[in-house]
Amino acid sequence: EWAIRTVCAQLRSWIDEGLQVLPIAVNISAHQFVQQALPQLLADILAEFAIPAQLIELELTESMLMGNASHAASTLHQLKDMGIEVSIDDFGTGYSSLSYLHQFPVHALKIDRSFISQINENSEPIRLASAIIAMAHELGLQVIAEGVETEVQARYLVEHGCDISQ
C-alpha cells in the first residue's frame, strides 16, 4: 500500500508540474494480492491522488498467480476492467500452467534476468529466452527482458523480437 501511495503521490507531483508521465510498475506482494480488497484499495488510492488507472502497472510473480488461480483470475479481471495493466514478473523461474497463463488477463511477461545473463554463452537459457518471446507473442503479450547489461544481450533480444529491455 505504501509503494502504491508513494508512486501515485510522485505521479501527481509530476502531473502538477506539467511533466509528461509514463506508467510506473509496482511489484505486489503475495500477501497484498490475496487480499480480497486489492482492486478497491487501488481504486481508492487512484481517486485520492486523481491518477488515471492507466498510469499504474502491477507486477506479479507466476507462482503468486498459481497459488489460487481462480482468485487470481477474478482479481486480474477486476484490475483489467479498471484499466490497470498487469505483467508477470520473473517469468520462467516458477511453476506455471500455460493453460492458466492464457486465461489470465495480463499484458506482458518479464523474462527473468537469470535467462538474460547467460545470453553471452551458447547454452539452454538462450533457447528458453527466445522460446518465451515467441510464446508470449503468440498469446498477444508484450515481452520485457530484465537485467540486460551488454550489447550482445540487447542485440540478441532485438533480433528475437523482445519488445522492451531493462
mmCIF file of C-alpha atoms in Angstrom:
data_model
loop_
_atom_site.group_PDB
_atom_site.id
_atom_site.type_symbol
_atom_site.label_atom_id
_atom_site.label_comp_id
_atom_site.label_asym_id
_atom_site.label_seq_id
_atom_site.Cartn_x
_atom_site.Cartn_y
_atom_site.Cartn_z
ATOM 1 C CA GLU A 1 0.000 0.000 0.000
ATOM 2 C CA TRP A 2 2.858 2.359 0.871
ATOM 3 C CA ALA A 3 4.517 1.733 -2.502
ATOM 4 C CA ILE A 4 1.288 2.382 -4.410
ATOM 5 C CA ARG A 5 0.634 5.571 -2.444
ATOM 6 C CA THR A 6 4.206 6.760 -2.983
ATOM 7 C CA VAL A 7 4.026 6.107 -6.733
ATOM 8 C CA CYS A 8 0.672 7.893 -7.001
ATOM 9 C CA ALA A 9 1.968 10.862 -4.986
ATOM 10 C CA GLN A 10 5.002 11.110 -7.277
ATOM 11 C CA LEU A 11 2.858 10.848 -10.397
ATOM 12 C CA ARG A 12 0.564 13.579 -9.046
ATOM 13 C CA SER A 13 3.586 15.804 -8.387
ATOM 14 C CA TRP A 14 4.912 15.314 -11.921
ATOM 15 C CA ILE A 15 1.478 15.918 -13.444
ATOM 16 C CA ASP A 16 1.043 19.100 -11.393
ATOM 17 C CA GLU A 17 4.461 20.274 -12.620
ATOM 18 C CA GLY A 18 3.275 19.796 -16.199
ATOM 19 C CA LEU A 19 5.688 16.977 -16.913
ATOM 20 C CA GLN A 20 4.873 14.136 -19.262
ATOM 21 C CA VAL A 21 4.399 10.957 -17.236
ATOM 22 C CA LEU A 22 4.708 7.326 -18.192
ATOM 23 C CA PRO A 23 3.142 4.333 -16.457
ATOM 24 C CA ILE A 24 5.023 3.125 -13.387
ATOM 25 C CA ALA A 25 5.165 -0.539 -12.395
ATOM 26 C CA VAL A 26 4.691 -1.597 -8.786
ATOM 27 C CA ASN A 27 5.535 -5.077 -7.531
ATOM 28 C CA ILE A 28 2.704 -6.554 -5.497
ATOM 29 C CA SER A 29 3.440 -8.994 -2.693
ATOM 30 C CA ALA A 30 1.639 -12.310 -2.434
ATOM 31 C CA HIS A 31 0.076 -11.127 0.834
ATOM 32 C CA GLN A 32 -1.277 -7.975 -0.803
ATOM 33 C CA PHE A 33 -2.543 -9.856 -3.843
ATOM 34 C CA VAL A 34 -4.636 -12.374 -1.890
ATOM 35 C CA GLN A 35 -6.479 -9.648 -0.047
ATOM 36 C CA GLN A 36 -9.995 -9.507 -1.394
ATOM 37 C CA ALA A 37 -9.968 -5.701 -1.374
ATOM 38 C CA LEU A 38 -6.933 -5.096 -3.630
ATOM 39 C CA PRO A 39 -8.957 -3.676 -6.554
ATOM 40 C CA GLN A 40 -10.889 -1.417 -4.174
ATOM 41 C CA LEU A 41 -7.691 -0.318 -2.412
ATOM 42 C CA LEU A 42 -6.197 0.629 -5.772
ATOM 43 C CA ALA A 43 -9.370 2.438 -6.823
ATOM 44 C CA ASP A 44 -9.370 4.435 -3.568
ATOM 45 C CA ILE A 45 -5.701 5.434 -3.861
ATOM 46 C CA LEU A 46 -6.041 6.363 -7.536
ATOM 47 C CA ALA A 47 -9.075 8.506 -6.694
ATOM 48 C CA GLU A 48 -7.302 10.126 -3.721
ATOM 49 C CA PHE A 49 -4.465 11.344 -5.964
ATOM 50 C CA ALA A 50 -6.626 11.764 -9.106
ATOM 51 C CA ILE A 51 -4.374 9.420 -11.080
ATOM 52 C CA PRO A 52 -5.675 7.632 -14.186
ATOM 53 C CA ALA A 53 -5.501 3.869 -13.741
ATOM 54 C CA GLN A 54 -3.522 3.572 -16.976
ATOM 55 C CA LEU A 55 -0.515 5.117 -15.200
ATOM 56 C CA ILE A 56 -0.172 2.179 -12.802
ATOM 57 C CA GLU A 57 1.056 -1.247 -13.811
ATOM 58 C CA LEU A 58 1.230 -4.136 -11.376
ATOM 59 C CA GLU A 59 3.892 -6.827 -11.461
ATOM 60 C CA LEU A 60 3.043 -10.242 -10.035
ATOM 61 C CA THR A 61 5.070 -13.437 -9.981
ATOM 62 C CA GLU A 62 3.758 -16.501 -11.768
ATOM 63 C CA SER A 63 3.911 -18.590 -8.575
ATOM 64 C CA MET A 64 1.734 -15.978 -6.851
ATOM 65 C CA LEU A 65 -0.887 -16.319 -9.562
ATOM 66 C CA MET A 66 -0.795 -20.099 -9.478
ATOM 67 C CA GLY A 67 -1.317 -20.218 -5.705
ATOM 68 C CA ASN A 68 -5.046 -19.690 -6.133
ATOM 69 C CA ALA A 69 -5.749 -19.481 -9.844
ATOM 70 C CA SER A 70 -9.495 -18.821 -9.575
ATOM 71 C CA HIS A 71 -8.961 -15.922 -7.132
ATOM 72 C CA ALA A 72 -6.125 -14.647 -9.320
ATOM 73 C CA ALA A 73 -8.266 -14.701 -12.445
ATOM 74 C CA SER A 74 -11.111 -12.870 -10.707
ATOM 75 C CA THR A 75 -8.794 -10.193 -9.304
ATOM 76 C CA LEU A 76 -6.967 -9.780 -12.613
ATOM 77 C CA HIS A 77 -10.251 -9.288 -14.459
ATOM 78 C CA GLN A 78 -11.298 -6.629 -11.949
ATOM 79 C CA LEU A 79 -7.966 -4.844 -12.390
ATOM 80 C CA LYS A 80 -8.239 -5.024 -16.168
ATOM 81 C CA ASP A 81 -11.776 -3.592 -16.017
ATOM 82 C CA MET A 82 -10.320 -0.675 -14.024
ATOM 83 C CA GLY A 83 -7.708 -0.054 -16.730
ATOM 84 C CA ILE A 84 -4.752 -1.335 -14.719
ATOM 85 C CA GLU A 85 -2.312 -3.468 -16.683
ATOM 86 C CA VAL A 86 -0.612 -6.448 -15.095
ATOM 87 C CA SER A 87 2.604 -8.164 -16.063
ATOM 88 C CA ILE A 88 4.028 -11.457 -14.867
ATOM 89 C CA ASP A 89 7.417 -10.787 -13.291
ATOM 90 C CA ASP A 90 10.376 -13.209 -13.247
ATOM 91 C CA PHE A 91 8.691 -15.430 -15.819
ATOM 92 C CA GLY A 92 10.362 -18.792 -16.251
ATOM 93 C CA THR A 93 11.590 -19.218 -12.686
ATOM 94 C CA GLY A 94 8.444 -20.542 -11.058
ATOM 95 C CA TYR A 95 5.793 -23.096 -11.770
ATOM 96 C CA SER A 96 3.211 -22.096 -14.309
ATOM 97 C CA SER A 97 0.464 -23.721 -16.281
ATOM 98 C CA LEU A 98 0.272 -22.449 -19.824
ATOM 99 C CA SER A 99 -3.485 -23.024 -19.861
ATOM 100 C CA TYR A 100 -3.861 -20.619 -16.928
ATOM 101 C CA LEU A 101 -1.438 -18.166 -18.472
ATOM 102 C CA HIS A 102 -3.705 -17.926 -21.479
ATOM 103 C CA GLN A 103 -6.731 -17.289 -19.243
ATOM 104 C CA PHE A 104 -5.188 -14.531 -17.104
ATOM 105 C CA PRO A 105 -5.758 -11.025 -18.498
ATOM 106 C CA VAL A 106 -2.134 -9.889 -18.375
ATOM 107 C CA HIS A 107 -0.426 -7.678 -20.933
ATOM 108 C CA ALA A 108 3.241 -8.642 -20.559
ATOM 109 C CA LEU A 109 5.729 -11.282 -19.478
ATOM 110 C CA LYS A 110 9.006 -10.224 -17.923
ATOM 111 C CA ILE A 111 11.788 -12.704 -18.666
ATOM 112 C CA ASP A 112 13.835 -13.296 -15.551
ATOM 113 C CA ARG A 113 17.372 -11.918 -15.578
ATOM 114 C CA SER A 114 18.810 -15.384 -14.918
ATOM 115 C CA PHE A 115 17.967 -16.258 -18.541
ATOM 116 C CA ILE A 116 19.230 -12.945 -19.892
ATOM 117 C CA SER A 117 22.568 -13.079 -18.066
ATOM 118 C CA GLN A 118 23.504 -16.246 -19.942
ATOM 119 C CA ILE A 119 22.870 -14.916 -23.435
ATOM 120 C CA ASN A 120 26.634 -14.476 -23.825
ATOM 121 C CA GLU A 121 27.025 -18.243 -23.684
ATOM 122 C CA ASN A 122 25.776 -20.912 -26.055
ATOM 123 C CA SER A 123 23.518 -22.634 -23.555
ATOM 124 C CA GLU A 124 19.943 -23.675 -22.799
ATOM 125 C CA PRO A 125 18.767 -20.362 -21.266
ATOM 126 C CA ILE A 126 19.319 -18.661 -24.609
ATOM 127 C CA ARG A 127 16.897 -21.010 -26.297
ATOM 128 C CA LEU A 128 14.498 -20.608 -23.404
ATOM 129 C CA ALA A 129 14.580 -16.812 -23.715
ATOM 130 C CA SER A 130 13.745 -16.941 -27.428
ATOM 131 C CA ALA A 131 11.047 -19.560 -26.751
ATOM 132 C CA ILE A 132 9.453 -17.347 -24.081
ATOM 133 C CA ILE A 133 9.481 -14.408 -26.511
ATOM 134 C CA ALA A 134 7.829 -16.477 -29.251
ATOM 135 C CA MET A 135 5.243 -17.968 -26.880
ATOM 136 C CA ALA A 136 4.344 -14.578 -25.387
ATOM 137 C CA HIS A 137 3.884 -13.042 -28.807
ATOM 138 C CA GLU A 138 1.658 -15.946 -29.880
ATOM 139 C CA LEU A 139 -0.502 -15.146 -26.840
ATOM 140 C CA GLY A 140 -0.582 -11.443 -27.775
ATOM 141 C CA LEU A 141 1.613 -10.423 -24.847
ATOM 142 C CA GLN A 142 4.390 -7.876 -24.712
ATOM 143 C CA VAL A 143 7.828 -9.199 -23.671
ATOM 144 C CA ILE A 144 10.153 -7.376 -21.286
ATOM 145 C CA ALA A 145 13.676 -8.665 -20.602
ATOM 146 C CA GLU A 146 15.050 -7.931 -17.138
ATOM 147 C CA GLY A 147 18.720 -7.379 -16.384
ATOM 148 C CA VAL A 148 20.040 -6.586 -19.858
ATOM 149 C CA GLU A 149 23.625 -5.466 -19.272
ATOM 150 C CA THR A 150 25.572 -5.964 -22.505
ATOM 151 C CA GLU A 151 25.308 -5.043 -26.166
ATOM 152 C CA VAL A 152 25.373 -8.747 -27.062
ATOM 153 C CA GLN A 153 22.337 -9.370 -24.859
ATOM 154 C CA ALA A 154 20.499 -6.325 -26.218
ATOM 155 C CA ARG A 155 21.220 -7.262 -29.841
ATOM 156 C CA TYR A 156 20.142 -10.887 -29.289
ATOM 157 C CA LEU A 157 16.879 -9.756 -27.722
ATOM 158 C CA VAL A 158 16.104 -7.308 -30.524
ATOM 159 C CA GLU A 159 16.887 -9.973 -33.136
ATOM 160 C CA HIS A 160 14.468 -12.358 -31.411
ATOM 161 C CA GLY A 161 11.644 -9.829 -31.117
ATOM 162 C CA CYS A 162 11.824 -8.785 -27.469
ATOM 163 C CA ASP A 163 9.734 -5.632 -27.037
ATOM 164 C CA ILE A 164 11.471 -3.917 -24.107
ATOM 165 C CA SER A 165 14.792 -4.369 -22.302
ATOM 166 C CA GLN A 166 15.536 -3.210 -18.784
#
